PDB file of C-alpha atoms in Angstrom:
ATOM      1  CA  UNK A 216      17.147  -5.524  -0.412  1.00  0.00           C
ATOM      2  CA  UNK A 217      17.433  -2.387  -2.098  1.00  0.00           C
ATOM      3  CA  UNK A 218      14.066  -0.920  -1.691  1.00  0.00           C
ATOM      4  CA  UNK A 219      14.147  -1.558   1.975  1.00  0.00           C
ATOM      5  CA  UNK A 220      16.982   0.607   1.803  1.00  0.00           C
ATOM      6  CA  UNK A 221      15.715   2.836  -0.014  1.00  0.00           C
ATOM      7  CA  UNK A 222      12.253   2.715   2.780  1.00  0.00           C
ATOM      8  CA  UNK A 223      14.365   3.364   5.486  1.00  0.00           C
ATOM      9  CA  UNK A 224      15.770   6.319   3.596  1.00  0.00           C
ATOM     10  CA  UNK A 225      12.137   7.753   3.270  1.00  0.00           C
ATOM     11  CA  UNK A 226      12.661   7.275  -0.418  1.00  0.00           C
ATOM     12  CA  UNK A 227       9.378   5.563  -1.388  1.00  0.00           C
ATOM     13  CA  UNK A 228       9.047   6.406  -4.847  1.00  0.00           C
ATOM     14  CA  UNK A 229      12.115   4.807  -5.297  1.00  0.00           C
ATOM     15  CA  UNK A 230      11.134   1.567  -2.624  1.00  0.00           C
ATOM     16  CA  UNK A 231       8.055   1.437  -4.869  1.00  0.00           C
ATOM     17  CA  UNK A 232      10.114   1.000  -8.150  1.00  0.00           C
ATOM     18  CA  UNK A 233      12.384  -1.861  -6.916  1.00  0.00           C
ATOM     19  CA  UNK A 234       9.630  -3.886  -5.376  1.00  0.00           C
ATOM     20  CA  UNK A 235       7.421  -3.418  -8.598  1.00  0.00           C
ATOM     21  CA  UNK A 236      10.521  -4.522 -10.352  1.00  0.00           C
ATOM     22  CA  UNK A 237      11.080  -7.639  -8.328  1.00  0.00           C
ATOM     23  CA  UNK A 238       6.948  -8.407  -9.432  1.00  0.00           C
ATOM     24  CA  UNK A 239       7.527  -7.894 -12.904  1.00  0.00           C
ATOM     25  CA  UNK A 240      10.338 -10.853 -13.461  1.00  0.00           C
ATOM     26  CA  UNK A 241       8.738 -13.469 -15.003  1.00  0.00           C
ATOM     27  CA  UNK A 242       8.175 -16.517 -12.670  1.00  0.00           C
ATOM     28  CA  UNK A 243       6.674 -19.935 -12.870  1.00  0.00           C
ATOM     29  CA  UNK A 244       6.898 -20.477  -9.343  1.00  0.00           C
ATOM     30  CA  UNK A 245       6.342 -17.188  -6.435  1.00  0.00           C
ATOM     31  CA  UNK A 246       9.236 -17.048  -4.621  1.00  0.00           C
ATOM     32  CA  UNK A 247       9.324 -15.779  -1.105  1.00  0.00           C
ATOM     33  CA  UNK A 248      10.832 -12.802  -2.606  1.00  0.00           C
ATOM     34  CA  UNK A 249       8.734 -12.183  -4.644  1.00  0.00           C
ATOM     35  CA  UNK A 250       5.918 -12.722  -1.921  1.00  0.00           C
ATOM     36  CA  UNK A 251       7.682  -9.868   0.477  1.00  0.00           C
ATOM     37  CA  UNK A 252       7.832  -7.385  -2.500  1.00  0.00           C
ATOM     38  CA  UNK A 253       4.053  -7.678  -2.846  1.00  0.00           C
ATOM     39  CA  UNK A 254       3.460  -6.976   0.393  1.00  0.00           C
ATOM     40  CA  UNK A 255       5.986  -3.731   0.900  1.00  0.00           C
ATOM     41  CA  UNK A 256       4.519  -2.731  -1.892  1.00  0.00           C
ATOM     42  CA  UNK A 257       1.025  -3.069  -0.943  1.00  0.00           C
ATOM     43  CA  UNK A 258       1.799  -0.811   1.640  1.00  0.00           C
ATOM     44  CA  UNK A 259       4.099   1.509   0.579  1.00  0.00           C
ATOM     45  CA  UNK A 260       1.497   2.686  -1.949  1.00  0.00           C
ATOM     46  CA  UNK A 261      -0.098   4.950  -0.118  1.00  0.00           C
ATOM     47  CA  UNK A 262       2.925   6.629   1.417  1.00  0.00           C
ATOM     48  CA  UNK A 263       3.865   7.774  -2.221  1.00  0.00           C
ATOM     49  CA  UNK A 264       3.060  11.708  -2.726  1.00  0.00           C
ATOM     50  CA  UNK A 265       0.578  12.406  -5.471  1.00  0.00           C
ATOM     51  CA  UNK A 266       0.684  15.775  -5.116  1.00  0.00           C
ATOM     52  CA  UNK A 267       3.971  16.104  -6.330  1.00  0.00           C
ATOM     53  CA  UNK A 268       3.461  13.254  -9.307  1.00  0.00           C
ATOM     54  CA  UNK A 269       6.650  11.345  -7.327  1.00  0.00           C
ATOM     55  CA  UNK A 270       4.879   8.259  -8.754  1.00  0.00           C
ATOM     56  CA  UNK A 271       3.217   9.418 -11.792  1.00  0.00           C
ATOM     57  CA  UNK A 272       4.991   6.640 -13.603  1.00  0.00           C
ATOM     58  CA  UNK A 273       2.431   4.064 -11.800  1.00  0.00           C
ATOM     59  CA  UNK A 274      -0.202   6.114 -10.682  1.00  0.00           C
ATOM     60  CA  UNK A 275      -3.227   7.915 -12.256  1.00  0.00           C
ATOM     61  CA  UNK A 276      -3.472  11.527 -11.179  1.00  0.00           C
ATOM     62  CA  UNK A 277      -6.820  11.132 -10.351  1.00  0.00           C
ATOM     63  CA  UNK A 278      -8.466  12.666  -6.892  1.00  0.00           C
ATOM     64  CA  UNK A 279      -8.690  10.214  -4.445  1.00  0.00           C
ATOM     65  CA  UNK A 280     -11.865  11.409  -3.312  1.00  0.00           C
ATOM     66  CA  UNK A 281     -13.561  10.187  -7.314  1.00  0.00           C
ATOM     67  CA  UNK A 282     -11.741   6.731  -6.946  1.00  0.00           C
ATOM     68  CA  UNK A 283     -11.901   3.900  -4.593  1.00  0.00           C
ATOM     69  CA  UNK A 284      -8.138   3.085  -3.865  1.00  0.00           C
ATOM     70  CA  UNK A 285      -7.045  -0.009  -4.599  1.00  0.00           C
ATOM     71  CA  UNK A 286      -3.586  -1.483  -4.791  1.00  0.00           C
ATOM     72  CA  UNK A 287      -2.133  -1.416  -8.010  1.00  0.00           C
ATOM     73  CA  UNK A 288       0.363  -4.581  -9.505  1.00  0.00           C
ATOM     74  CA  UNK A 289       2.577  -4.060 -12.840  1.00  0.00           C
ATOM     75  CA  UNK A 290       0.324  -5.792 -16.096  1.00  0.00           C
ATOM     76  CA  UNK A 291       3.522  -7.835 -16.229  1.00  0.00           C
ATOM     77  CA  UNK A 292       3.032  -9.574 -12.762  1.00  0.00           C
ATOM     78  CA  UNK A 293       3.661 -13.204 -13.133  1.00  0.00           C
ATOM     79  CA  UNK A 294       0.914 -15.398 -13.159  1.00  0.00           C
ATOM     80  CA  UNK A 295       1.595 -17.622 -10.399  1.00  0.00           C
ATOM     81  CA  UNK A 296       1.386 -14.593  -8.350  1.00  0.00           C
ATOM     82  CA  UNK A 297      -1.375 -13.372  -9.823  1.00  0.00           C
ATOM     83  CA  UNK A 298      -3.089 -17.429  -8.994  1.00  0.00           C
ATOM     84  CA  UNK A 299      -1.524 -16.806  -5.234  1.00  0.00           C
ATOM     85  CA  UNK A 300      -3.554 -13.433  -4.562  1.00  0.00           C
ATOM     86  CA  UNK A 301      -6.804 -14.707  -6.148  1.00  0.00           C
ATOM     87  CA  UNK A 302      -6.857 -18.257  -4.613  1.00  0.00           C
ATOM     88  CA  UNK A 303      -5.710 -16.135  -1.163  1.00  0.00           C
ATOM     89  CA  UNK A 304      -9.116 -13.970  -1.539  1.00  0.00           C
ATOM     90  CA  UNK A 305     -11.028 -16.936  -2.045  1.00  0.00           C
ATOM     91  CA  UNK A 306     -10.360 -18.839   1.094  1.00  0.00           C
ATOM     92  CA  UNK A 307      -9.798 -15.633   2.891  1.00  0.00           C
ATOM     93  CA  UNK A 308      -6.399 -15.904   3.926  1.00  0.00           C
ATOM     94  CA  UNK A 309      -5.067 -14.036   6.583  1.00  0.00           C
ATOM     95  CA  UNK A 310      -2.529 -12.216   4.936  1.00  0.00           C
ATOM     96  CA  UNK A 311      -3.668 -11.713   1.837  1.00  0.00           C
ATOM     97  CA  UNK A 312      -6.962 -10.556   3.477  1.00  0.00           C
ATOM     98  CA  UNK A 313      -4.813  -7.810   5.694  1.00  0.00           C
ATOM     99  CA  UNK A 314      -2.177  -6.621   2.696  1.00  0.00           C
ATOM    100  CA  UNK A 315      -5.014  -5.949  -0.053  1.00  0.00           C
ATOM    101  CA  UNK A 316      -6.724  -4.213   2.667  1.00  0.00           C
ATOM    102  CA  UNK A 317      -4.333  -1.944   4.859  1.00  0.00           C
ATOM    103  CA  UNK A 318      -2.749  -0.161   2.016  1.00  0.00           C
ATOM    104  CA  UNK A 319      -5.941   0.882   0.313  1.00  0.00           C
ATOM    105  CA  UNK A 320      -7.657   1.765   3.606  1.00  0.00           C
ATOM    106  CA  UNK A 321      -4.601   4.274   4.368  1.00  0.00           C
ATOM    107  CA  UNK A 322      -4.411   5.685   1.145  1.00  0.00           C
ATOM    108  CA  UNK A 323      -8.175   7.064   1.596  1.00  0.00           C
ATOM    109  CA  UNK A 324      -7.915   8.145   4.914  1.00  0.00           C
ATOM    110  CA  UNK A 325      -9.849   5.787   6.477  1.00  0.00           C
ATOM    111  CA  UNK A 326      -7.680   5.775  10.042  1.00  0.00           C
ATOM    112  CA  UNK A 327     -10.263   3.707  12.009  1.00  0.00           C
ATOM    113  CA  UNK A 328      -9.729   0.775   9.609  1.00  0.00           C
ATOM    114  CA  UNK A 329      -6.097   1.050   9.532  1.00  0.00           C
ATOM    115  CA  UNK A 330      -5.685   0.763  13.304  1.00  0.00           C
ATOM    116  CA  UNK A 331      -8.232  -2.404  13.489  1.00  0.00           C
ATOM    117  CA  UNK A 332      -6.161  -3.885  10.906  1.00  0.00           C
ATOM    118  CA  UNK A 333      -2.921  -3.336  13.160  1.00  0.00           C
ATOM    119  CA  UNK A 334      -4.568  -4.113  15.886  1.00  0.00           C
ATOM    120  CA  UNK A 335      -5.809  -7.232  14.940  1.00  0.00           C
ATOM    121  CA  UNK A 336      -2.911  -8.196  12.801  1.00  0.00           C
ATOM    122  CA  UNK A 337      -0.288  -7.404  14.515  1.00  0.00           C
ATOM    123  CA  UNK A 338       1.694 -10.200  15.122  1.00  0.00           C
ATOM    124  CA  UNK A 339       1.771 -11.128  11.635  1.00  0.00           C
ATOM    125  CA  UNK A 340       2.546  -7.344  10.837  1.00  0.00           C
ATOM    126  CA  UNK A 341       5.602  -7.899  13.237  1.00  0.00           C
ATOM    127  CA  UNK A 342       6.389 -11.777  11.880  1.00  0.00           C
ATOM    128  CA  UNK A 343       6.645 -10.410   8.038  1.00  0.00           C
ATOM    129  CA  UNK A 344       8.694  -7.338   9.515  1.00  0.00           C
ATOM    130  CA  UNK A 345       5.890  -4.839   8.172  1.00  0.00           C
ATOM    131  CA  UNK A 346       4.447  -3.368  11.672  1.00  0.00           C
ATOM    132  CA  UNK A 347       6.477  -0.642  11.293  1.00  0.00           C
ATOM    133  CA  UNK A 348       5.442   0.266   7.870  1.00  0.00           C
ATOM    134  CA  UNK A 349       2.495  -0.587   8.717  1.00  0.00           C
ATOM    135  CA  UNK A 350       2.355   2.244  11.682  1.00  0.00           C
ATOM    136  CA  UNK A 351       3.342   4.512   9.151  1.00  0.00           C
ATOM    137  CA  UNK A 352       0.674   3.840   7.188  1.00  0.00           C
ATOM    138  CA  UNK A 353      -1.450   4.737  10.023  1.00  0.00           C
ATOM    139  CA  UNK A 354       0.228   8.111  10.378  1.00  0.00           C
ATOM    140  CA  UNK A 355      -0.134   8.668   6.682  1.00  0.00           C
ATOM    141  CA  UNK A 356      -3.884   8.231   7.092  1.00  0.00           C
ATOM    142  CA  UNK A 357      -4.699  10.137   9.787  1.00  0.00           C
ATOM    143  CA  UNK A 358      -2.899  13.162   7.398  1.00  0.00           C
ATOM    144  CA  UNK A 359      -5.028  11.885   4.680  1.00  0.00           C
ATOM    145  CA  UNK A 360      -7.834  12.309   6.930  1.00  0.00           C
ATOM    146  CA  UNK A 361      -6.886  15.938   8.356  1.00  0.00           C
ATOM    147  CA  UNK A 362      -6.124  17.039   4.456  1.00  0.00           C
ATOM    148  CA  UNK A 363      -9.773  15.804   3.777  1.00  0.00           C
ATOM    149  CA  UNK A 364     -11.420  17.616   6.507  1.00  0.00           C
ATOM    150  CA  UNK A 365      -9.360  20.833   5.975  1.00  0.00           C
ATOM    151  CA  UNK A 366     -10.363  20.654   2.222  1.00  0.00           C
ATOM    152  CA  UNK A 367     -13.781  20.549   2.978  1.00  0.00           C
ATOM    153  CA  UNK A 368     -13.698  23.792   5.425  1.00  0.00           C
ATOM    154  CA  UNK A 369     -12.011  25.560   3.171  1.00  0.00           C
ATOM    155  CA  UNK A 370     -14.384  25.433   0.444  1.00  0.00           C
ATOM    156  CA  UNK A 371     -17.487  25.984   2.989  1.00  0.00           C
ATOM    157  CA  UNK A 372     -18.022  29.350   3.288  1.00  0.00           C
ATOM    158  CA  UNK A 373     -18.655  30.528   7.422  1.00  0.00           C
ATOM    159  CA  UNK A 374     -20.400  33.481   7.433  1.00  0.00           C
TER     160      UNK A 374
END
């Protein structure tokens, strides 16, 4: 409860924190808890600001543009969740198929992807209460992708 508070503050680093804490408690059994945390979490990633190390805690300070994003899980995660998102990406399951991919898809910019994914998905988006978070995630990488392009003209030279 308290990182969607802190979400719907605009607080993300501190979102971030409380739903990585709810993944680190050891479990022998994924609770639905525990289920919703990994996916706010998944896509709250890439709303976190890099630039000012808000995250630095979880994040490398890598470039994005010398990585391929991915999202990233505390060491600590319990296993049965760790058994839930493999066995998921085996037998390509919806959700887990649409949370491992939105989040990382936004975070490098790649805006076309992000809107098939909401497109596609969105009644599960609006089921798990994420198409909101999920738009902003779509806002976050179409800045991504404006950042990326103004980068690159301001390192080509035009005359």
């Amino acid at each position: 409860l308290r990182g969607i508070v802190h979400m719907g503050c605009g607080d993300y680093a501190m979102a971030h924190r409380c739903w990585w804490t709810c993944l680190s408690v050891p479990a022998e059994i994924c609770s639905t808890i525990m289920i919703h945390a990994w996916k706010k979490l998944s896509l709250v990633q890439p709303l976190l600001d890099r630039s000012r190390g808000t995250n630095s805690l979880y994040h490398d300070k890598s470039s994005s543009s010398s990585r391929k994003a991915t999202s990233r899980f505390p060491a600590c995660m319990a296993k049965c969740m760790a058994r839930m998102l493999t066995s998921g990406k085996e037998s390509k399951d919806e959700a887990v198929m649409l949370y491992t991919q939105l989040g990382p898809a936004a975070e490098m910019g790649n805006v076309e992807l992000v809107r098939s994914l909401i497109q596609t998905h969105e009644s599960l988006l609006k089921k798990d209460g994420n198409y909101g978070l999920a738009l902003v995630c779509l806002k976050r990488a179409q800045g991504i992708q404006v950042w990326q392009v103004a980068r690159l003209f301001s390192i080509v030279s035009m005359t």
